Coordinates of C-alpha atoms and ligand atoms in Angstrom, one line a residue:
M854 CA -2.1 29.4 0.4
A855 CA -5.4 27.6 -0.4
T856 CA -5.6 25.7 -3.7
A857 CA -8.3 27.3 -5.9
T858 CA -11.3 25.1 -6.3
K859 CA -11.3 23.6 -9.8
T860 CA -13.4 21.0 -11.6
F861 CA -11.6 17.9 -12.7
K862 CA -12.5 15.1 -15.1
N863 CA -11.9 11.4 -15.8
F864 CA -9.1 10.5 -18.3
I865 CA -10.4 7.9 -20.8
G866 CA -8.8 6.8 -24.1
G867 CA -6.5 9.9 -24.0
E868 CA -9.3 12.5 -23.3
W869 CA -10.4 14.3 -20.3
V870 CA -14.2 13.7 -19.9
D871 CA -17.0 14.2 -17.4
A872 CA -18.9 11.4 -15.8
A873 CA -21.7 10.1 -18.0
S874 CA -24.2 11.1 -15.2
G875 CA -22.7 14.6 -14.9
E876 CA -22.6 14.1 -11.1
T877 CA -19.7 15.3 -9.0
F878 CA -18.2 15.1 -5.5
E879 CA -15.8 17.4 -3.6
T880 CA -12.4 16.6 -2.1
T881 CA -11.6 18.6 1.1
S882 CA -8.7 19.1 3.3
P883 CA -8.8 17.1 6.6
A884 CA -6.8 19.8 8.3
N885 CA -9.3 22.7 7.8
G886 CA -12.2 21.5 5.5
D887 CA -11.1 23.6 2.5
V888 CA -12.6 22.4 -0.7
L889 CA -9.7 21.5 -3.0
G890 CA -11.4 20.2 -6.1
V891 CA -14.6 18.9 -7.7
F892 CA -14.5 15.5 -9.3
P893 CA -16.7 13.3 -11.5
R894 CA -18.9 10.9 -9.6
S895 CA -18.6 8.1 -12.1
G896 CA -20.5 4.9 -12.6
A897 CA -20.6 1.7 -14.6
E898 CA -20.9 3.4 -17.9
D899 CA -17.7 5.4 -17.3
V900 CA -15.9 2.2 -16.2
D901 CA -17.1 0.4 -19.3
R902 CA -15.7 3.1 -21.6
A903 CA -12.4 3.1 -19.8
V904 CA -12.1 -0.7 -20.0
E905 CA -12.9 -0.6 -23.7
A906 CA -10.2 2.1 -24.2
A907 CA -7.7 0.1 -22.2
K908 CA -8.5 -3.1 -24.0
A909 CA -8.0 -1.5 -27.4
A910 CA -4.7 0.2 -26.3
Y911 CA -3.4 -3.1 -25.0
E912 CA -3.1 -4.6 -28.5
D913 CA -0.2 -2.2 -29.3
W914 CA 1.2 -1.5 -25.9
R915 CA 2.0 -5.2 -25.2
L916 CA 4.2 -5.1 -28.4
V917 CA 6.1 -2.0 -27.5
P918 CA 9.6 -3.2 -26.5
A919 CA 9.9 -3.4 -22.7
P920 CA 13.0 -1.2 -22.6
H921 CA 11.0 1.6 -24.3
R922 CA 8.2 1.1 -21.8
G923 CA 10.9 1.4 -19.1
E924 CA 12.2 4.7 -20.6
I925 CA 8.7 6.2 -20.1
L926 CA 8.9 5.2 -16.4
F927 CA 12.4 6.9 -16.2
R928 CA 10.8 10.1 -17.6
F929 CA 8.0 9.7 -15.1
G930 CA 10.4 9.3 -12.2
R931 CA 12.2 12.4 -13.3
L932 CA 8.9 14.4 -13.5
L933 CA 8.0 13.2 -10.0
A934 CA 11.3 14.4 -8.8
D935 CA 10.8 17.8 -10.5
H936 CA 7.4 18.1 -8.9
K937 CA 8.3 16.6 -5.5
D938 CA 7.7 19.7 -3.5
E939 CA 4.5 20.6 -5.2
L940 CA 3.1 17.1 -4.7
A941 CA 4.2 17.0 -1.1
E942 CA 2.4 20.3 -0.4
L943 CA -0.7 19.0 -2.2
M944 CA -0.5 15.8 -0.1
A945 CA -0.3 17.7 3.1
R946 CA -3.4 19.5 2.1
E947 CA -5.5 16.7 0.6
M948 CA -4.4 13.7 2.7
G949 CA -3.1 15.5 5.8
K950 CA 0.4 14.0 6.4
V951 CA 3.2 16.3 7.4
L952 CA 5.5 17.6 4.7
P953 CA 8.6 15.4 5.4
E954 CA 6.4 12.3 5.3
A955 CA 4.6 13.6 2.2
A956 CA 7.9 14.1 0.5
G957 CA 8.8 10.5 1.5
D958 CA 5.6 9.2 -0.1
V959 CA 6.6 10.9 -3.4
Q960 CA 10.1 9.7 -3.1
E961 CA 8.9 6.1 -2.8
A962 CA 7.1 6.6 -6.2
I963 CA 10.3 8.0 -7.7
D964 CA 12.2 5.0 -6.5
M965 CA 9.6 2.6 -7.7
S966 CA 9.5 4.3 -11.2
F967 CA 13.3 4.0 -11.6
Y968 CA 13.3 0.4 -10.2
M969 CA 10.6 -0.7 -12.5
G970 CA 12.0 1.4 -15.4
G971 CA 15.1 -0.7 -15.1
E972 CA 13.0 -3.9 -15.2
G973 CA 12.3 -3.0 -18.8
R974 CA 15.8 -4.3 -19.6
R975 CA 15.4 -7.4 -17.4
L976 CA 12.0 -9.0 -16.9
F977 CA 14.0 -12.2 -16.7
G978 CA 12.7 -15.6 -17.5
H979 CA 14.6 -18.8 -17.4
T980 CA 16.3 -21.1 -19.9
T981 CA 16.8 -24.7 -18.8
P982 CA 18.2 -27.9 -20.3
S983 CA 15.7 -30.2 -22.0
E984 CA 15.4 -33.9 -21.1
L985 CA 15.5 -34.6 -24.9
R986 CA 18.2 -34.0 -27.5
D987 CA 18.0 -31.1 -29.9
K988 CA 15.3 -29.3 -27.9
F989 CA 15.4 -25.9 -26.3
N990 CA 13.4 -24.9 -23.2
M991 CA 12.6 -21.5 -21.8
S992 CA 10.0 -19.6 -19.8
V993 CA 9.0 -16.0 -20.4
R994 CA 6.8 -13.4 -18.7
Q995 CA 3.8 -12.2 -20.7
P996 CA 1.5 -9.3 -20.0
I997 CA -2.1 -10.1 -19.0
G998 CA -4.3 -7.3 -20.3
V999 CA -6.3 -4.6 -18.5
I1000 CA -5.4 -4.2 -14.9
G1001 CA -8.0 -2.6 -12.5
V1002 CA -6.0 -0.6 -9.9
I1003 CA -7.9 0.3 -6.8
T1004 CA -6.1 2.3 -4.1
P1005 CA -6.6 3.8 -0.6
W1006 CA -6.0 7.3 0.5
N1007 CA -3.1 6.9 2.9
F1008 CA -0.2 6.7 0.4
P1009 CA -1.8 8.6 -2.4
I1010 CA 1.2 8.7 -4.7
A1011 CA 3.4 5.8 -3.5
I1012 CA 0.7 3.1 -3.6
P1013 CA -0.5 3.9 -7.2
S1014 CA 3.2 3.7 -8.2
W1015 CA 3.6 0.3 -6.6
K1016 CA 0.9 -1.0 -8.9
I1017 CA 1.0 1.1 -12.0
A1018 CA 4.8 1.2 -12.6
P1019 CA 5.2 -2.6 -12.7
A1020 CA 1.9 -3.1 -14.5
L1021 CA 3.0 -0.8 -17.3
V1022 CA 6.6 -2.0 -17.7
C1023 CA 5.2 -5.6 -18.0
G1024 CA 3.0 -4.4 -21.0
N1025 CA -0.5 -4.1 -19.4
T1026 CA -2.9 -1.2 -19.7
I1027 CA -4.6 0.4 -16.7
V1028 CA -7.9 1.6 -15.4
F1029 CA -7.1 3.4 -12.1
K1030 CA -9.6 4.2 -9.4
P1031 CA -8.1 6.3 -6.6
A1032 CA -9.7 6.7 -3.2
T1033 CA -12.5 9.4 -3.1
D1034 CA -10.5 11.1 -0.2
T1035 CA -7.5 11.8 -2.5
P1036 CA -8.7 12.1 -6.1
L1037 CA -6.6 15.2 -6.7
L1038 CA -3.3 13.4 -6.1
G1039 CA -4.6 10.5 -8.3
E1040 CA -5.2 13.1 -11.0
R1041 CA -1.8 14.6 -10.7
F1042 CA -0.2 11.2 -10.9
V1043 CA -2.0 10.5 -14.2
E1044 CA -1.2 13.9 -15.6
L1045 CA 2.5 13.3 -15.0
L1046 CA 2.3 9.8 -16.6
V1047 CA 0.7 11.3 -19.7
E1048 CA 3.5 14.0 -19.7
A1049 CA 6.0 11.2 -19.5
G1050 CA 4.7 9.8 -22.7
V1051 CA 2.3 7.0 -21.8
P1052 CA 0.1 6.6 -24.9
A1053 CA -3.6 7.2 -25.0
G1054 CA -5.7 4.4 -23.6
V1055 CA -2.8 2.8 -21.7
I1056 CA -3.6 4.8 -18.6
N1057 CA -7.1 5.7 -17.7
I1058 CA -8.5 7.2 -14.5
V1059 CA -12.1 6.9 -13.4
H1060 CA -13.1 8.8 -10.2
G1061 CA -15.8 7.7 -7.8
G1062 CA -16.8 5.4 -5.0
G1063 CA -15.9 1.8 -4.3
G1064 CA -19.5 0.6 -4.7
A1065 CA -20.0 2.2 -8.1
V1066 CA -16.6 2.4 -9.9
G1067 CA -14.5 -0.2 -7.9
D1068 CA -17.2 -2.8 -8.0
R1069 CA -17.8 -2.4 -11.7
L1070 CA -14.1 -2.9 -12.3
V1071 CA -14.1 -6.0 -10.1
R1072 CA -17.0 -7.6 -12.0
H1073 CA -16.0 -6.5 -15.5
P1074 CA -15.3 -9.5 -17.7
D1075 CA -12.6 -7.7 -19.6
V1076 CA -10.5 -6.8 -16.5
P1077 CA -8.5 -10.0 -15.8
V1078 CA -6.5 -8.6 -12.9
I1079 CA -7.6 -6.5 -9.9
T1080 CA -4.9 -5.1 -7.6
L1081 CA -6.4 -3.6 -4.4
T1082 CA -4.9 -2.0 -1.4
G1083 CA -7.5 -1.4 1.3
S1084 CA -9.2 -2.9 4.3
R1085 CA -9.7 -6.6 5.1
E1086 CA -13.4 -6.2 4.7
T1087 CA -13.1 -4.6 1.2
G1088 CA -10.6 -7.4 0.2
I1089 CA -13.1 -10.1 1.1
E1090 CA -15.9 -8.4 -0.8
V1091 CA -13.7 -7.9 -3.8
M1092 CA -12.5 -11.5 -3.8
R1093 CA -16.1 -12.7 -3.6
N1094 CA -17.4 -10.4 -6.4
A1095 CA -14.5 -11.4 -8.7
A1096 CA -15.0 -15.1 -8.2
E1097 CA -17.5 -15.4 -11.1
N1098 CA -14.8 -14.4 -13.6
L1099 CA -12.0 -16.3 -11.8
K1100 CA -9.9 -13.2 -11.8
H1101 CA -6.4 -12.8 -10.5
I1102 CA -6.9 -10.8 -7.3
H1103 CA -3.9 -9.1 -5.6
L1104 CA -4.8 -7.9 -2.1
E1105 CA -2.8 -5.7 0.3
L1106 CA -4.9 -5.3 3.4
G1107 CA -4.9 -4.3 7.0
G1108 CA -2.4 -4.8 9.8
K1109 CA -2.1 -4.8 13.6
N1110 CA 1.6 -4.6 13.8
A1111 CA 3.6 -5.0 17.0
I1112 CA 6.9 -3.8 18.3
I1113 CA 8.6 -6.1 20.9
V1114 CA 10.9 -4.5 23.4
L1115 CA 12.9 -6.9 25.5
D1116 CA 14.8 -6.1 28.7
D1117 CA 18.1 -5.9 26.9
A1118 CA 16.9 -3.3 24.3
D1119 CA 18.4 0.1 23.7
L1120 CA 15.5 2.0 25.2
D1121 CA 16.4 5.4 23.6
L1122 CA 16.2 3.7 20.2
A1123 CA 13.1 1.8 21.1
V1124 CA 11.2 5.0 22.2
E1125 CA 12.2 6.8 19.0
G1126 CA 11.1 3.8 16.9
I1127 CA 7.8 3.4 18.7
V1128 CA 6.8 7.0 18.5
W1129 CA 7.6 7.2 14.8
S1130 CA 5.8 3.9 14.0
A1131 CA 2.7 4.5 16.2
F1132 CA 2.1 8.2 15.6
G1133 CA 3.8 8.9 12.2
T1134 CA 1.1 9.6 9.6
S1135 CA -1.2 9.8 12.6
G1136 CA -1.1 6.0 12.8
Q1137 CA -2.7 5.7 9.4
R1138 CA -0.2 3.4 7.9
C1139 CA -0.9 -0.3 7.2
T1140 CA 2.4 -0.9 9.0
A1141 CA 1.7 1.4 12.0
A1142 CA 2.7 0.0 15.4
S1143 CA -0.6 -0.3 17.2
R1144 CA 0.8 -2.8 19.8
V1145 CA 3.9 -2.5 21.8
I1146 CA 4.8 -5.8 23.6
V1147 CA 7.2 -5.0 26.5
Q1148 CA 9.1 -7.3 28.8
R1149 CA 8.3 -6.6 32.4
G1150 CA 11.8 -5.5 33.4
V1151 CA 11.6 -2.4 31.3
Y1152 CA 7.8 -1.9 31.2
G1153 CA 7.6 0.9 33.8
E1154 CA 10.4 2.9 32.3
L1155 CA 9.4 2.5 28.7
Q1156 CA 5.8 3.4 29.5
G1157 CA 6.9 6.6 31.3
R1158 CA 9.2 7.6 28.5
L1159 CA 6.6 6.9 25.8
V1160 CA 3.9 9.0 27.4
G1161 CA 6.4 11.8 27.8
A1162 CA 7.4 11.6 24.2
A1163 CA 3.8 11.4 22.9
E1164 CA 2.8 14.4 24.9
Q1165 CA 5.6 16.4 23.2
L1166 CA 4.3 15.8 19.7
R1167 CA 2.9 18.9 18.1
L1168 CA -0.4 18.5 16.2
G1169 CA -1.3 20.8 13.3
P1170 CA -1.8 21.1 9.6
G1171 CA 0.7 19.0 7.7
W1172 CA 2.0 21.9 5.7
E1173 CA 3.2 23.9 8.8
Q1174 CA 6.8 23.6 9.8
G1175 CA 7.5 21.9 13.1
V1176 CA 4.2 19.9 13.1
D1177 CA 4.7 16.2 14.0
V1178 CA 1.2 14.8 13.7
G1179 CA -1.3 15.9 11.1
P1180 CA -5.1 15.3 11.0
V1181 CA -6.8 12.0 10.4
I1182 CA -8.5 11.6 7.0
N1183 CA -12.1 12.4 7.8
K1184 CA -14.8 12.8 10.4
R1185 CA -15.8 9.1 10.1
A1186 CA -12.2 8.1 10.9
L1187 CA -12.1 10.5 13.8
E1188 CA -15.3 8.8 15.2
K1189 CA -14.0 5.3 14.7
I1190 CA -10.7 6.1 16.4
H1191 CA -12.5 7.6 19.4
S1192 CA -14.9 4.7 19.6
Y1193 CA -11.8 2.5 20.2
T1194 CA -10.8 4.8 23.0
E1195 CA -14.2 4.1 24.6
I1196 CA -13.9 0.4 23.8
G1197 CA -10.4 0.2 25.5
K1198 CA -11.6 2.0 28.6
D1199 CA -14.7 -0.3 28.8
E1200 CA -12.4 -3.4 28.5
G1201 CA -10.3 -2.2 31.4
A1202 CA -7.2 -1.0 29.6
K1203 CA -5.5 2.0 31.3
L1204 CA -5.7 5.2 29.2
L1205 CA -2.3 6.8 29.8
T1206 CA -2.5 9.8 27.5
G1207 CA -4.6 11.2 24.7
G1208 CA -8.0 9.6 24.1
E1209 CA -9.7 12.7 22.7
A1210 CA -10.1 14.8 19.6
A1211 CA -8.0 18.0 19.7
G1212 CA -9.3 21.5 18.8
G1213 CA -8.4 25.1 19.4
D1214 CA -4.8 26.4 19.2
G1215 CA -4.9 26.8 15.4
L1216 CA -6.4 23.4 14.9
G1217 CA -9.8 24.9 13.8
D1218 CA -12.3 22.4 12.4
G1219 CA -9.6 19.9 11.4
N1220 CA -9.8 16.1 12.2
F1221 CA -7.2 16.0 14.9
Y1222 CA -6.8 13.3 17.5
R1223 CA -4.4 13.3 20.3
P1224 CA -1.7 10.6 20.3
T1225 CA -3.2 7.9 22.5
I1226 CA -1.5 5.2 24.6
F1227 CA -3.2 2.5 26.5
G1228 CA -1.3 0.6 29.2
D1229 CA -1.7 -2.8 30.9
V1230 CA -3.5 -4.1 27.8
D1231 CA -4.5 -7.7 27.6
P1232 CA -3.6 -9.3 24.2
Q1233 CA -7.2 -10.4 23.7
M1234 CA -8.7 -7.0 24.1
R1235 CA -10.3 -5.5 21.0
V1236 CA -7.8 -2.5 21.1
A1237 CA -5.0 -5.2 20.8
Q1238 CA -6.7 -7.2 18.1
E1239 CA -8.5 -4.9 15.7
E1240 CA -7.1 -2.3 13.2
I1241 CA -7.9 1.2 14.6
F1242 CA -6.0 3.1 11.8
G1243 CA -5.3 6.1 14.0
P1244 CA -2.8 7.4 16.5
T1245 CA -3.5 4.8 19.2
T1246 CA -1.2 2.2 20.5
A1247 CA -1.5 -0.5 23.2
L1248 CA 1.2 -1.5 25.7
I1249 CA 1.1 -5.2 26.5
P1250 CA 3.4 -6.4 29.3
V1251 CA 4.9 -9.9 28.9
R1252 CA 7.2 -12.2 30.9
D1253 CA 9.8 -13.3 28.3
V1254 CA 10.6 -13.6 24.6
D1255 CA 8.5 -16.7 24.2
E1256 CA 5.4 -14.9 25.4
A1257 CA 6.3 -11.8 23.3
I1258 CA 6.4 -13.8 20.1
R1259 CA 3.2 -15.7 20.9
V1260 CA 1.4 -12.4 21.6
S1261 CA 2.9 -10.8 18.5
N1262 CA 1.6 -13.7 16.4
G1263 CA -1.8 -13.9 18.2
I1264 CA -3.7 -11.8 15.7
E1265 CA -5.4 -12.3 12.4
Y1266 CA -3.1 -10.0 10.5
G1267 CA 0.6 -10.5 9.5
L1268 CA 2.0 -7.4 7.8
S1269 CA 4.9 -5.9 9.8
S1270 CA 6.7 -6.8 13.0
S1271 CA 9.7 -5.6 15.0
I1272 CA 11.9 -6.4 17.9
F1273 CA 14.3 -4.4 19.9
T1274 CA 17.0 -6.6 21.5
R1275 CA 20.8 -6.6 21.7
D1276 CA 20.9 -10.4 21.6
V1277 CA 21.8 -11.8 18.2
N1278 CA 20.3 -15.2 19.0
T1279 CA 17.0 -13.7 20.0
A1280 CA 17.0 -11.5 16.9
F1281 CA 17.5 -14.5 14.6
R1282 CA 14.7 -16.4 16.4
A1283 CA 12.4 -13.5 15.9
M1284 CA 13.3 -13.3 12.1
R1285 CA 12.3 -17.0 11.9
D1286 CA 9.2 -17.1 14.2
L1287 CA 7.4 -13.8 13.8
E1288 CA 4.4 -14.5 11.5
A1289 CA 4.6 -11.5 9.2
G1290 CA 5.6 -10.4 5.8
I1291 CA 8.1 -7.9 7.2
T1292 CA 10.4 -8.1 10.3
Y1293 CA 12.6 -5.3 11.5
I1294 CA 15.4 -5.7 14.0
N1295 CA 16.1 -2.7 16.2
A1296 CA 13.9 -0.4 14.1
G1297 CA 10.1 0.3 14.2
T1298 CA 7.5 -1.4 12.0
I1299 CA 7.8 1.1 9.1
G1300 CA 10.4 2.0 6.5
A1301 CA 10.0 -0.5 3.6
E1302 CA 12.3 -0.1 0.5
V1303 CA 11.0 -0.6 -3.0
H1304 CA 13.3 -3.4 -4.1
L1305 CA 12.1 -5.8 -1.5
P1306 CA 8.8 -7.6 -1.5
F1307 CA 6.1 -5.8 0.5
G1308 CA 3.0 -7.5 1.9
G1309 CA 1.7 -9.7 4.6
T1310 CA 0.7 -13.1 5.8
K1311 CA -2.7 -14.3 7.1
N1312 CA -5.5 -11.8 6.7
T1313 CA -3.2 -9.0 5.4
G1314 CA -3.4 -10.4 1.9
N1315 CA -3.8 -13.4 -0.3
G1316 CA -0.3 -14.6 -0.7
H1317 CA 1.0 -12.0 -3.3
R1318 CA 3.6 -9.3 -2.7
E1319 CA 3.9 -5.8 -4.0
A1320 CA 7.3 -4.2 -4.9
G1321 CA 10.6 -5.9 -5.7
Q1322 CA 10.7 -8.8 -8.2
A1323 CA 7.7 -10.3 -6.5
A1324 CA 5.5 -7.6 -8.0
L1325 CA 6.2 -8.9 -11.5
D1326 CA 4.3 -12.1 -10.6
V1327 CA 1.1 -10.1 -10.1
F1328 CA 1.3 -8.4 -13.5
T1329 CA 2.6 -11.2 -15.8
E1330 CA 1.7 -14.8 -16.6
W1331 CA 4.4 -17.3 -17.1
K1332 CA 4.6 -19.0 -20.5
S1333 CA 6.8 -22.1 -21.0
I1334 CA 8.2 -22.5 -24.5
Y1335 CA 9.7 -25.7 -26.0
V1336 CA 11.5 -25.6 -29.3
D1337 CA 12.3 -28.9 -30.9
Y1338 CA 15.0 -28.7 -33.6
S1339 CA 15.5 -32.4 -34.0
G1340 CA 13.2 -32.6 -37.1
K1341 CA 11.3 -35.5 -35.6
L1342 CA 8.5 -35.9 -33.1
Q1343 CA 10.0 -36.5 -29.7
K1344 CA 7.8 -37.3 -26.9
A1345 CA 8.7 -36.0 -23.4
Q1346 CA 8.6 -38.7 -20.7
I1347 CA 8.3 -41.4 -23.4
D1348 CA 11.2 -41.0 -25.8
T1349 CA 14.1 -41.1 -23.4
A1350 CA 16.8 -40.5 -26.0
E1351 CA 20.4 -40.4 -24.8
Ligands
LIG414 P1 -11.0 0.8 1.9 O1 -11.0 -0.7 1.9 O2 -12.1 1.5 2.5 O3 -10.9 1.4 0.4 C1 -9.8 1.0 -0.4 C2 -10.2 1.3 -1.9 O4 -11.2 0.3 -2.2 C3 -10.9 2.6 -2.2 O5 -10.5 3.1 -3.4 C4 -12.4 2.3 -2.1 O6 -13.2 3.2 -2.9 C5 -12.3 0.9 -2.8 N1 -13.5 0.0 -2.5 C6 -14.3 0.0 -1.4 N2 -15.2 -0.9 -1.5 C7 -15.0 -1.5 -2.7 C8 -15.7 -2.6 -3.4 N3 -16.8 -3.2 -2.9 N4 -15.2 -3.0 -4.6 C9 -14.2 -2.3 -5.2 N5 -13.5 -1.3 -4.6 C10 -13.9 -0.9 -3.3 O7 -9.6 1.3 2.6 P2 -9.1 2.7 3.0 O8 -9.9 3.3 4.1 O9 -9.1 3.6 1.7 O10 -7.6 2.4 3.4 C11 -7.3 2.0 4.7 C12 -7.0 0.5 4.7 O11 -6.0 0.1 3.7 C13 -6.5 0.0 6.0 O12 -7.1 -1.2 6.3 C14 -5.0 -0.2 5.7 O13 -4.4 -1.1 6.6 C15 -5.0 -0.7 4.3 N6 -3.7 -0.5 3.7 C16 -3.0 -1.7 3.4 C17 -1.7 -1.5 2.9 C18 -0.9 -2.7 2.6 O14 0.0 -2.6 1.7 N7 -1.1 -3.9 3.1 C19 -1.2 -0.3 2.6 C20 -2.0 0.9 2.9 C21 -3.3 0.7 3.4

């Protein structure tokens, strides 16, 4: 069932419109190259119109009671649930992940919509005592204005929801730029928001590239907040380009996540966790396990079992039943992933399995890459240091838990981390000492839940967190309010009335 090619538009100020230039680009399936839709290739003029619409809509939206804004998110969550199968199917076609994972991606957006919908009746501030008599103190969250939302292609429904749901409930308006590899899912996301009742101008979508659309949003003086999920390199560029306007910049960037397996681990569980974390979504998760740090006592056995398990994985189009690993996003990604295979071999790592693109057997012209495992990897090799963003993982032997933690921390990223051990003392040490925003005990590196903060340390971000209560700090500003009902001028720190 191929999706019929259709031409789509931007959504600005409540209307579906073409790009000012009239130019377009196509979105294609990474599994077979089918063209799934034609989208406007927008530019600065389109962004400016969208920002103007969002700025105008903000004046009323910020005054809509937060519980009502939350009700729209509840409706949105229900619509996502009604359309879950359709969206998952579309995701398998446009982005490539297998159906159960695609359904999980949509489920995350459902969960986030309900969680943030509920925030409409919370958005808690604080009341505190005053140091003076007859004076009342409180702090409240206030919306900020137009939020520029720039997203990657790997979680094409979940990631927009992590940003747009909290931004909306807090009273902001949005200009959304989805990745050019997944515009169709971005479009469906916005259509459902509109159906849920988001008013004209509050949500706008502008399709196009990072250089044209994204960069204009980043530099636009009327967009005070940019929330970006993408690569470290893009994050650095965005931060630099936004400096002129001293914007709030929220960055969720790359990872080089490790699973530690100690001698006392449950190996069955560890193998399952590693295979799921390294090869799920073809390794194209920011939390993918691209390093496995193994204590020497179990290294040989774990290596053998992992290679066996990886070779059992079935590659194919994500929408086919029984497929474990779908394609990678595009030909450029395929080339990058393969270049790291060559780099690993040149560095002296042992290629244990995979290491090549896969074709034939119904894989056609899709961007398939065999699950790849390197053994005997030195922690300083590039395959153990740089984000590959594909189905490649590196086994690193270590002596003991001290070395394991040192190696796990010895990278520039700090998103997710994991340890398999049956020793509770070691587990608690790992929780304390692993330098990462997320630590899993006896589970792989993936599986975040929406009510906990999500994000990383070091070069994975700039100190903010997505999801949970932490997300609210990205999309609101604190205001402290002092109400003096004494009828006289009291001076804090000077009038120390008793
Ligand atoms: P990318 O950085 O190439 O692009 C991300 C988005 O930024 C796209 O919409 C792109 O068009 C836009 N963009 C690119 N250059 C820009 C610029 N100069 N100004 C403004 N916008 C610009 O990333 P990608 O390939 O789409 O996604 C993969 C990356 O995302 C990986 O590094 C992965 O680890 C990361 N990621 C991180 C998280 C997280 O939560 N930490 C989650 C998912 C993905």
